[in-house]
XYZ file of C-alpha atoms in Angstrom:
612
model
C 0.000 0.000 0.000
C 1.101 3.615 -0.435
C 1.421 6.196 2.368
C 0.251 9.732 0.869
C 1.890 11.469 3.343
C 3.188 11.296 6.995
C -0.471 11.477 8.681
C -1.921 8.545 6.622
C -1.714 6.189 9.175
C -4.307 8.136 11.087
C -6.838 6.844 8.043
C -5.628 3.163 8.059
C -7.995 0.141 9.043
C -6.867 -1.790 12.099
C -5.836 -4.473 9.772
C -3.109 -2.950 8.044
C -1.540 -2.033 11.813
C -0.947 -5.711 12.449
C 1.518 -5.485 9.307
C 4.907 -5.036 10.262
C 6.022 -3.754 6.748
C 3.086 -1.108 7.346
C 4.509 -0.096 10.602
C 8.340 0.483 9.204
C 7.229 2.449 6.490
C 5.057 5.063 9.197
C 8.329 4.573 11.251
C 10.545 5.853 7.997
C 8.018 8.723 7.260
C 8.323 10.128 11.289
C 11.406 10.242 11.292
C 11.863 12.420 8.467
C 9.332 15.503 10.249
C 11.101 18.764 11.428
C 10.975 19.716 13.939
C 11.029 16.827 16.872
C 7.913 17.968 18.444
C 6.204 17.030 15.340
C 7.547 13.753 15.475
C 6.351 12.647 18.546
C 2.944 14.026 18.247
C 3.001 11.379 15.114
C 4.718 8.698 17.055
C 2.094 9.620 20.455
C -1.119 9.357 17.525
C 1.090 5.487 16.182
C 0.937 4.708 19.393
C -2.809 5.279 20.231
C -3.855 3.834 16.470
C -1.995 0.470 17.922
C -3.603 0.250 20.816
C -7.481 0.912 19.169
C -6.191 -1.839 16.640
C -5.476 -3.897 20.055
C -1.834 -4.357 19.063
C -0.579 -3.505 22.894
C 3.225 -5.414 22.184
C 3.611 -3.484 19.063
C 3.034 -0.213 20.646
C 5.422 -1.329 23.294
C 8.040 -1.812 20.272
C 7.171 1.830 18.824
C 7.817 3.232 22.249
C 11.049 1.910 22.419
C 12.167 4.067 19.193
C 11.260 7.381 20.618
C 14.857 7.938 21.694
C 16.270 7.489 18.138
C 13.055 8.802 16.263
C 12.706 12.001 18.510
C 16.287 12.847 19.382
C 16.627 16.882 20.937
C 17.830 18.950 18.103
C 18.118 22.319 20.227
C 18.539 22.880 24.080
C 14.949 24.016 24.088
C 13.490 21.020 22.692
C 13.949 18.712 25.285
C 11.407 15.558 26.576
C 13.672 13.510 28.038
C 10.796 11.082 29.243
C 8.551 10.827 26.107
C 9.065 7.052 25.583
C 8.058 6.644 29.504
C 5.039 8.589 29.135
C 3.965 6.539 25.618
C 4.711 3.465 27.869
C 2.504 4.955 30.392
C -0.479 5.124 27.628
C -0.351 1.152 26.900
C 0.081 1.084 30.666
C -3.553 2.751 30.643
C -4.491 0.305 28.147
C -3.799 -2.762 30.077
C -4.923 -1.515 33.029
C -8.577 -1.212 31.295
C -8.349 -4.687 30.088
C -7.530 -5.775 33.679
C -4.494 -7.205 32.327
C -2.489 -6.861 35.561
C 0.873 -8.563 35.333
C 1.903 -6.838 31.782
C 0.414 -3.309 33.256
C 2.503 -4.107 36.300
C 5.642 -5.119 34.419
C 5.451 -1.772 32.489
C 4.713 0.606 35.030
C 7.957 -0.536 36.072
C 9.896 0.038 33.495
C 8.233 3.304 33.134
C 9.322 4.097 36.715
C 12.154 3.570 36.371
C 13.164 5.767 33.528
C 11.364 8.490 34.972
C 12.965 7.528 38.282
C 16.802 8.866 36.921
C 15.606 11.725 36.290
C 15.542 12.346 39.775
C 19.021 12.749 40.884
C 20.477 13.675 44.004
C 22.746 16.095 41.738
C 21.836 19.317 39.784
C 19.070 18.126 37.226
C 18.844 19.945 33.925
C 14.946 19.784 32.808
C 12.813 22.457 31.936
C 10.125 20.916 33.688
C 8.892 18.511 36.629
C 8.799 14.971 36.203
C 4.918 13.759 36.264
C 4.912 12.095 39.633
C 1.867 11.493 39.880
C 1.457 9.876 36.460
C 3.178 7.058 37.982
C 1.346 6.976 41.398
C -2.085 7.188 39.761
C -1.715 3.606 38.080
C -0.225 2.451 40.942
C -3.299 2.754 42.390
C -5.082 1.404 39.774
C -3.180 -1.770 39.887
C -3.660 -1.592 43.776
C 0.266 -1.515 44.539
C 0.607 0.655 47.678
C 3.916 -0.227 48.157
C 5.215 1.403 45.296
C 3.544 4.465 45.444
C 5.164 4.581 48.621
C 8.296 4.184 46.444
C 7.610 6.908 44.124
C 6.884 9.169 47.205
C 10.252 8.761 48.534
C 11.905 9.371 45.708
C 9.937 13.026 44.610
C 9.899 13.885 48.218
C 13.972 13.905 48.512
C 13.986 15.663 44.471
C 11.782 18.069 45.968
C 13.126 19.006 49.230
C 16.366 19.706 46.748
C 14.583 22.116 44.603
C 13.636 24.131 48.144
C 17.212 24.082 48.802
C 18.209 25.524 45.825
C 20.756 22.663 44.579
C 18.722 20.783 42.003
C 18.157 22.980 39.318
C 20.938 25.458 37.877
C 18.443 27.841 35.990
C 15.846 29.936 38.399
C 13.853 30.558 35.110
C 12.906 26.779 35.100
C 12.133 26.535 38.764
C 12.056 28.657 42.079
C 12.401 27.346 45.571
C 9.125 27.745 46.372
C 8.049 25.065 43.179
C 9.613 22.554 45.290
C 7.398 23.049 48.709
C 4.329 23.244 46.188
C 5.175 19.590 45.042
C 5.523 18.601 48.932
C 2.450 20.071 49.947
C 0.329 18.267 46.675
C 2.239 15.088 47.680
C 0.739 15.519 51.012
C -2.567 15.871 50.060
C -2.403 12.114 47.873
C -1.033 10.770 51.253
C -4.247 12.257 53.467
C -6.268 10.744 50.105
C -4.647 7.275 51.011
C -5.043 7.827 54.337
C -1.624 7.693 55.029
C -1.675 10.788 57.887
C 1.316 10.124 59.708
C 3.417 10.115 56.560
C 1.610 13.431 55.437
C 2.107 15.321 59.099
C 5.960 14.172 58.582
C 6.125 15.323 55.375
C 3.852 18.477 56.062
C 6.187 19.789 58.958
C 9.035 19.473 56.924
C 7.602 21.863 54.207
C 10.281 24.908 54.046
C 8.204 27.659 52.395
C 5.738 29.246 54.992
C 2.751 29.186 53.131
C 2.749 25.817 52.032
C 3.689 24.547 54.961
C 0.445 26.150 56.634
C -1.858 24.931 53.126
C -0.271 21.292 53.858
C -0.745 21.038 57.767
C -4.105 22.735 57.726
C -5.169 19.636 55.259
C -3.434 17.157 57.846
C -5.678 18.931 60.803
C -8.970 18.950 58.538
C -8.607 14.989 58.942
C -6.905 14.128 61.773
C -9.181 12.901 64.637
C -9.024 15.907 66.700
C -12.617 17.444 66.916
C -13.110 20.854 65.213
C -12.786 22.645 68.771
C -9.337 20.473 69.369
C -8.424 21.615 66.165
C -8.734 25.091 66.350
C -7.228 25.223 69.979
C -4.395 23.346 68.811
C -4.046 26.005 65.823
C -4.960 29.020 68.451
C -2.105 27.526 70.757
C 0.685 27.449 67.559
C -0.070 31.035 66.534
C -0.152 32.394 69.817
C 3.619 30.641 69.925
C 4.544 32.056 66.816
C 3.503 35.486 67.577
C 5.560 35.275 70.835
C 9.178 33.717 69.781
C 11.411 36.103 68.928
C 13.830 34.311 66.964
C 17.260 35.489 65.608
C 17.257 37.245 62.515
C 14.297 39.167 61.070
C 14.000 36.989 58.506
C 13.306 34.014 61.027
C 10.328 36.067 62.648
C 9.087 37.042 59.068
C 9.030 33.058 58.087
C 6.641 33.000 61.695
C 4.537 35.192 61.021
C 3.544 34.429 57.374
C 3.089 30.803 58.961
C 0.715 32.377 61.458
C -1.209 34.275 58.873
C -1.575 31.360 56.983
C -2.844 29.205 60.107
C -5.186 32.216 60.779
C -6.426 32.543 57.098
C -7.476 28.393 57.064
C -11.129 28.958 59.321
C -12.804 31.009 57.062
C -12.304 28.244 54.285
C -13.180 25.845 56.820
C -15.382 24.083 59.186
C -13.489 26.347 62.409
C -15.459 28.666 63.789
C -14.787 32.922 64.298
C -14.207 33.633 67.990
C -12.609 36.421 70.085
C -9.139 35.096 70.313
C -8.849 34.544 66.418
C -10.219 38.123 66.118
C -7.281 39.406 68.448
C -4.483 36.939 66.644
C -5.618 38.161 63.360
C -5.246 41.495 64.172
C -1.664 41.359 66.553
C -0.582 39.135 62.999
C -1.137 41.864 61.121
C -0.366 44.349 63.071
C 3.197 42.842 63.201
C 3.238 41.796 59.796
C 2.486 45.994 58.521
C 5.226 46.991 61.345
C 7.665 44.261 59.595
C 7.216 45.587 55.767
C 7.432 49.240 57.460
C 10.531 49.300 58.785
C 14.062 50.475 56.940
C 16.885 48.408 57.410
C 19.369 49.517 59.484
C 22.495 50.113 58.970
C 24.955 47.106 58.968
C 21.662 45.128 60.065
C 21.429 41.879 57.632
C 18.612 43.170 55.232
C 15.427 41.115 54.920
C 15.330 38.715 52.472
C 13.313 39.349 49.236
C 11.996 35.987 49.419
C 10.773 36.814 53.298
C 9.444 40.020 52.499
C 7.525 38.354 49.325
C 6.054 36.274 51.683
C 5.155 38.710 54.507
C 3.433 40.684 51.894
C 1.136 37.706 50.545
C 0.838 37.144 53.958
C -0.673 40.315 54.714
C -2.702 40.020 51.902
C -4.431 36.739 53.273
C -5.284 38.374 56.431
C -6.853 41.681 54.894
C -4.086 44.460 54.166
C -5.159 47.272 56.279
C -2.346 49.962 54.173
C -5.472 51.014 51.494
C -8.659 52.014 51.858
C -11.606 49.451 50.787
C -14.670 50.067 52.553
C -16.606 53.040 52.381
C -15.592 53.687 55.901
C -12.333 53.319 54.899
C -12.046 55.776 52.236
C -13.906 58.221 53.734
C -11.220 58.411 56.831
C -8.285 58.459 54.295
C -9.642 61.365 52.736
C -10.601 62.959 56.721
C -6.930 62.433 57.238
C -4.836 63.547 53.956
C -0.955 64.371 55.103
C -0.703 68.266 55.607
C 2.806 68.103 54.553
C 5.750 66.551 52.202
C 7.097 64.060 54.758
C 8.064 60.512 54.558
C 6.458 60.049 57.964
C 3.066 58.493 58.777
C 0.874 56.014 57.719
C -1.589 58.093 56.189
C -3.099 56.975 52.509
C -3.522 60.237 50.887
C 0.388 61.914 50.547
C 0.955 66.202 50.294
C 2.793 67.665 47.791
C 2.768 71.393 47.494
C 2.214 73.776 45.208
C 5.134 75.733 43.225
C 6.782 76.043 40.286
C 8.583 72.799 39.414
C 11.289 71.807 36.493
C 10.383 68.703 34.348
C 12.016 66.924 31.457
C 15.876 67.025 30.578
C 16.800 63.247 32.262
C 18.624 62.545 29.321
C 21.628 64.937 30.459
C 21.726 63.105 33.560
C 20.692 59.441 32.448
C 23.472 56.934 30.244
C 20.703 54.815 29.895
C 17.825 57.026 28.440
C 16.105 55.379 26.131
C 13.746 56.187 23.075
C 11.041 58.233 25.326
C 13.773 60.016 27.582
C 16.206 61.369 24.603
C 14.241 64.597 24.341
C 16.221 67.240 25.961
C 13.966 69.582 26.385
C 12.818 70.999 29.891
C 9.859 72.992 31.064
C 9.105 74.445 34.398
C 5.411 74.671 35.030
C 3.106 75.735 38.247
C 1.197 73.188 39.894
C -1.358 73.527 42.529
C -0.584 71.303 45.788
C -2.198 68.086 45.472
C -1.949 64.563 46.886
C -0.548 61.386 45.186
C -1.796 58.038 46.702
C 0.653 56.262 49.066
C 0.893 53.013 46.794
C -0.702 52.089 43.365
C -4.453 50.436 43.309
C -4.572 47.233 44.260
C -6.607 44.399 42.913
C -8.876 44.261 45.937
C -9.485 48.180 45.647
C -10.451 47.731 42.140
C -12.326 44.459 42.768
C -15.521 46.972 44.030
C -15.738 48.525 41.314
C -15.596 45.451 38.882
C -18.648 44.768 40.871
C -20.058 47.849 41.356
C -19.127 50.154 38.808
C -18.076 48.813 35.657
C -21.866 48.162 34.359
C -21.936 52.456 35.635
C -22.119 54.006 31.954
C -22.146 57.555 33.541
C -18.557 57.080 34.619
C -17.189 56.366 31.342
C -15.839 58.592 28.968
C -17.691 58.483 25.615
C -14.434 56.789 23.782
C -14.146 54.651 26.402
C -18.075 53.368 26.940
C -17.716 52.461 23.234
C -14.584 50.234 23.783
C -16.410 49.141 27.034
C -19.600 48.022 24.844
C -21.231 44.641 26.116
C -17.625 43.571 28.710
C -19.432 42.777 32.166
C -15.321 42.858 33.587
C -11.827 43.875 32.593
C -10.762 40.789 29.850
C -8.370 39.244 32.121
C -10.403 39.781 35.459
C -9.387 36.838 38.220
C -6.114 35.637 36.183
C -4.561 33.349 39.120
C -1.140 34.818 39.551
C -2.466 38.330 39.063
C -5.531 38.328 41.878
C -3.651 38.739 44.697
C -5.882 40.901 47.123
C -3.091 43.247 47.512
C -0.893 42.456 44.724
C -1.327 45.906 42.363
C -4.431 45.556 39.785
C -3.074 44.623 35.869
C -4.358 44.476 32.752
C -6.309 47.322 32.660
C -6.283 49.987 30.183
C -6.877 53.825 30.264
C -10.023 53.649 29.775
C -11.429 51.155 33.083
C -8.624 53.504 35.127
C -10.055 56.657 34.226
C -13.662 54.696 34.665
C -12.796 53.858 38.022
C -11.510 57.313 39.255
C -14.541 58.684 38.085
C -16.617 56.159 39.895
C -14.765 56.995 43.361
C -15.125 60.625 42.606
C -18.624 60.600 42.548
C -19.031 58.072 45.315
C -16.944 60.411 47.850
C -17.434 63.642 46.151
C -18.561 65.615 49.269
C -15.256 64.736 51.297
C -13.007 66.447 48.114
C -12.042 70.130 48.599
C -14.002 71.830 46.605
C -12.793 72.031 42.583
C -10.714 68.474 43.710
C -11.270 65.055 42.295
C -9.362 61.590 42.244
C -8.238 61.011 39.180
C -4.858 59.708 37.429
C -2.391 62.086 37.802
C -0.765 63.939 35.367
C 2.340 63.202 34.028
C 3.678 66.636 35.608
C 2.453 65.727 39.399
C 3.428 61.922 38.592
C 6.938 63.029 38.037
C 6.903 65.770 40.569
C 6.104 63.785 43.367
C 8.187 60.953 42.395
C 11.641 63.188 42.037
C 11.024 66.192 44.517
C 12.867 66.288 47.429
C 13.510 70.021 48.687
C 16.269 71.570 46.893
C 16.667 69.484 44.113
C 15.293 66.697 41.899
C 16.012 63.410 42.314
C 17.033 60.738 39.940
C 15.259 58.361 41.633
C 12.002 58.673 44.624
C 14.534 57.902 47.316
C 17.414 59.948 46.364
C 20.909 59.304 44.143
C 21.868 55.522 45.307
C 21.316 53.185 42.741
C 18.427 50.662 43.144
C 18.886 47.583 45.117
C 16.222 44.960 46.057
C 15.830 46.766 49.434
C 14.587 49.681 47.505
C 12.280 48.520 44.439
C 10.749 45.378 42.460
C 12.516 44.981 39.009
C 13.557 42.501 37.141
C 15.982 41.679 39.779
C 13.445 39.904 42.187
C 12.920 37.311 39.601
C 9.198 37.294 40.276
C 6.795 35.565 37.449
C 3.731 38.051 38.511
C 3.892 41.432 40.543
C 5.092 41.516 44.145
C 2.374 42.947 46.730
C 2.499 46.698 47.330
C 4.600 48.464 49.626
C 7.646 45.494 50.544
C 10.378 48.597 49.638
C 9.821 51.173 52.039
C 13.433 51.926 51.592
C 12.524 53.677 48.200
C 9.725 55.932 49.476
C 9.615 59.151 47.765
C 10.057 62.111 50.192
C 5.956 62.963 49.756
C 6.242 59.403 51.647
C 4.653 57.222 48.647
C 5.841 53.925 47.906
C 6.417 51.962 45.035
C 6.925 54.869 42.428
C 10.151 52.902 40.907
C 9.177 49.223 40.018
C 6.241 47.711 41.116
C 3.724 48.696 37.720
C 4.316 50.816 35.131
C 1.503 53.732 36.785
C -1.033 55.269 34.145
C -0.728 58.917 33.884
C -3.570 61.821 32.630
C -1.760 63.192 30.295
C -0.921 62.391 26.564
C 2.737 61.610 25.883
C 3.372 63.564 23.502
C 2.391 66.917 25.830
C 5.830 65.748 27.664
C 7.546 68.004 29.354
C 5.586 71.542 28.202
C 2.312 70.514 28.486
C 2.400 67.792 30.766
C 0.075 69.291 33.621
C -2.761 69.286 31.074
C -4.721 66.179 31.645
C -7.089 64.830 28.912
C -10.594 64.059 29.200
C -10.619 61.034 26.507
C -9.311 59.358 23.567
C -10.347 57.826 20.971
C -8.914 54.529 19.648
C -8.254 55.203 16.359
C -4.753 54.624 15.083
C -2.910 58.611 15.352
C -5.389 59.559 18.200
C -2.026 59.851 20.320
C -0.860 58.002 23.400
C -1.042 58.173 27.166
C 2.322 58.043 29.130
C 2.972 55.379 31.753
C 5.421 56.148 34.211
C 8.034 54.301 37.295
C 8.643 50.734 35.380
C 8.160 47.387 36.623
C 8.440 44.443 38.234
C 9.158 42.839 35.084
C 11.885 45.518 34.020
C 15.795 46.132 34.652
C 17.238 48.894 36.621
C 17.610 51.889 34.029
C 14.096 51.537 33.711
C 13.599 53.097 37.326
C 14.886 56.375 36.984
C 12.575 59.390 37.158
C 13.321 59.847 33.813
C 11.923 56.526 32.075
C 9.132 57.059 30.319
C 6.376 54.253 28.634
C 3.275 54.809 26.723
C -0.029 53.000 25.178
C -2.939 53.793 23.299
C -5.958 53.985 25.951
C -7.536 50.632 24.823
C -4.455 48.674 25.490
C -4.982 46.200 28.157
C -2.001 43.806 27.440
C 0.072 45.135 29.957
C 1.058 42.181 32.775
C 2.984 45.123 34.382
C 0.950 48.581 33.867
C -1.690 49.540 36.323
C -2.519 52.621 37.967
C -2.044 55.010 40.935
C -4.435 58.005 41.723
C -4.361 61.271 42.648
C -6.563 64.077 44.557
C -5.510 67.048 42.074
C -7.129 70.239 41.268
C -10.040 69.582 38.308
C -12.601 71.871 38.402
C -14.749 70.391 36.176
C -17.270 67.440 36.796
C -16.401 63.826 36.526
C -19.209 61.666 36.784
């Protein structure tokens, strides 16, 4: 028979799969696809075709060639267990059939090539062997004693990856990747009822918050009663709270454990009471007082990966730093700073009026790019207004997703049109980016300016009179990011060059942004946080108004290609160094809600006219 192309075996009849000749030619006509990841999707489709034509032993025989038919041709094209997980198929097969002994024989072959690649020496793979594709037919074929197996041997390649020592390349896998696989290897044991083994492994969890997730699943089926249960948690956090242990980084690892015991009884069957109230609120109360404070000198600093944590932490427990409540704003706006100061806690930061220089960072700047070359300058008058302490949060804008969003009143006129039938922002509840007090994403000029407007008219009797929250303009972005008395500075906290104690870049490594306010070592002197790193912040003002007209905010935009840009300001999480300097400068069309790393930050400026 003749094979059209490399495909046709998809249209043969079973019979012609039982002919070895058949089978060699399909073989000949894999082999020869570019590139390998085309090759084994044939081989993985050869595979299942054998197995509907019942021809389990031949499949086994295909397997065997994937090493020679679907060698690596480039470092990033890499399966090194592809013929285990084809063997893992017929495996399935078998199983089905309730042919036990050949399923059994298998599985163990297929364990043990996954098996090498768990050395006890730095492992090269771009991604984590599939555990629990071996333990899952081990159940199947009821053989407890080697799931046990497989346990022991993921448990040990875990506790590696927490260590650091068994991958070279922190873009394939972070610390905490290998406490995640402990804690879901934890939750199979509880499933098999194997508790002891899970309250072993559970405790020995490094990363705080997994540790918590893992034990709190141990407790939910241990025999304690629910009352036991919570007075045994009660009793550790109260512990926690009270060891002072001997570095700062120590007592940050206790209390994001506490906050993470105290954040399991509203997702469970444990009850509110008085003494959770009061360990909720001395956790947090610590936890705020932990982020807040400045290093001091000599002092080892805090560990990004403890302050990451203390800030998720906080987030669990309710992050008391922003407003969300009505309540809430209303007191932030009762009690605005009344000066430029770095002190106090208060929401709402001062800035006066004057006459302030803008533009010209390229003189200063080696690394100015594109949007900072201009060397023009402008000095303009401002009004005194206030800049918020850190940008919105998802949490914040969470209200008005709910709220406001469906609110045409408080959309501009381009904007409602762009808006049109969307009930939320496109990417609304994206796991790694709905963190309560992570800074909100993927939002676009439009839904920020929507959602100004929407608090404007919500608290528009506690404004001074002709003042509204809005997005600041590019002018009182940049002003309150560089001023600091006499001169301008190159970056919110002064002329030393950023360090992780002082912003989130690029340096952090982080796959998502960081919580806000974890640097309060880069506070701008009008005491706000976050203004290099963190988000790229939306500003009022089109881009091209930079530096002369950049006090002049615009009222909308339409979305028509040469309608002009909006400027973004501060860079990211996601961006290196140079772009933290006062001078860096970003921009997008006001539709643009691509942007893993732009959000917004708002402002109580001077705008006489009405919003909303």
């Amino acid at each position: 028979m003749e094979l059209h192309d490399a495909q046709s075996f998809k249209r043969l009849p079973p019979v012609q799969l039982r002919d070895p000749e058949v089978i060699r030619e399909i073989c000949e006509r894999i082999s020869a696809l570019e590139p390998a990841a085309a090759r084994r999707r044939a081989l993985g489709t050869l595979v299942d075709q054998l197995l509907d034509a019942e021809q389990a032993e031949v499949a086994v025989r295909v397997a065997a060639l994937a090493p020679t038919l679907t060698p690596a041709t480039n470092a990033n094209d890499v399966d090194p267990w592809f013929e285990n997980i084809l063997l893992l198929k017929i495996v399935d097969h078998l199983l089905e059939r309730q042919e036990l002994p050949r399923a059994e024989q298998l599985l163990d072959e297929a364990a043990r090539g996954l098996s090498q690649l768990w050395h006890y020496e730095p492992v090269d793979l771009p991604v984590i062997p599939p555990w629990f594709q071996l333990t899952r037919r081990y159940r199947r074929a009821a053989r407890p004693d080697r799931v046990a197996q497989v346990w022991d041997q993921v448990v040990a390649w875990a506790r590696l990856i927490e260590q650091e020592r068994a991958v070279p390349d922190p873009a394939w896998f972070q610390p905490t990747d290998g406490s995640r696989i402990l804690a879901e290897i934890v939750a199979e044991m509880i499933e098999l009822g194997h508790h002891a083994r899970a309250l072993a492994t559970a405790s020995a969890i490094r990363h705080a918050p997994f540790r918590a997730q893992a034990l709190a699943r141990v407790a939910r089926v241990s025999m304690l009663s629910p009352l036991d249960a919570q007075s045994g948690m009660l009793s550790q956090v109260s512990e926690l709270l009270t060891r002072r242990r001997g570095s700062r980084a120590e007592h940050a690892a206790d209390l994001a454990l506490a906050a993470n015991l105290l954040a399991e009884p509203g997702k469970t069957h444990l009850s509110e009471g008085a003494s959770l109230t009061v360990l909720r609120e001395q956790t947090r109360h610590e936890l705020v007082a932990l982020l807040a404070a400045v290093d001091e000198p000599g002092a080892e600093p805090l560990p990004v990966a403890e302050r990451l944590r203390a800030g998720q932490a906080l987030g669990l427990l309710g992050d008391p730093r922003f407003p969300l409540i009505d309540e809430e704003w209303l007191a932030s706006l009762a009690n605005r700073s009344t000066r430029l100061t770095t002190e106090g806690e208060h929401y709402w930061r001062f800035v006066p009026a004057g006459s302030y220089w803008l533009g010209g960072w390229a003189d200063h700047d080696p690394y100015a790019g594109p949007l900072q070359r201009d060397q023009r300058v402008a000095r303009l008058p401002l009004q005194s207004f206030w800049i918020a302490r850190i940008p919105v949060t998802v949490s914040q804008f969470a209200r008005f997703v709910v709220e406001g969003y469906r609110a045409d009143r408080c959309w501009t006129p381009h904007g409602l049109r762009w808006r049109a039938e969307r009930l939320t922002p496109d990417r609304w509840g994206f796991p790694p980016y709905q963190g309560a007090n992570q800074p909100v994403v993927f939002v676009n000029w439009y839904e920020a300016t929507a959602y100004c407007r929407w608090l404007s008219a919500r608290f528009g009797t506690a404004l001074p009179p002709g003042y509204r929250i809005c997005l600041p303009s590019e002018a009182e972005w940049e002003v309150a990011a560089t001023t600091g008395g006499v001169e301008r500075r190159p970056y919110p906290w002064g002329h030393a060059p950023p360090g992780l104690e002082r912003a989130v870049s690029s340096a952090w490594k982080l796959q998502a942004p960081a919580p806000v306010g974890l640097c309060p070592e880069g506070s701008a002197a009008c005491g706000a946080l976050d203004m290099a790193g963190a988000i790229w912040e939306a500003c009022g003002s089109g881009e091209e108004a930079y530096p002369e007209r950049a006090d002049t905010p615009l009222d909308d935009r339409a979305t028509t290609p040469g309608s002009g840009l909006f400027a973004l300001r501060g860079g990211s999480w996601a961006q290196p160094s140079h772009c933290l300097r006062a001078g860096a400068r970003h921009s997008y069309v006001p539709h643009n809600n691509n942007y893993h790393d732009a959000g917004l930050r708002l402002a109580l400026a001077f705008r006489p006219e009405a919003c909303c």
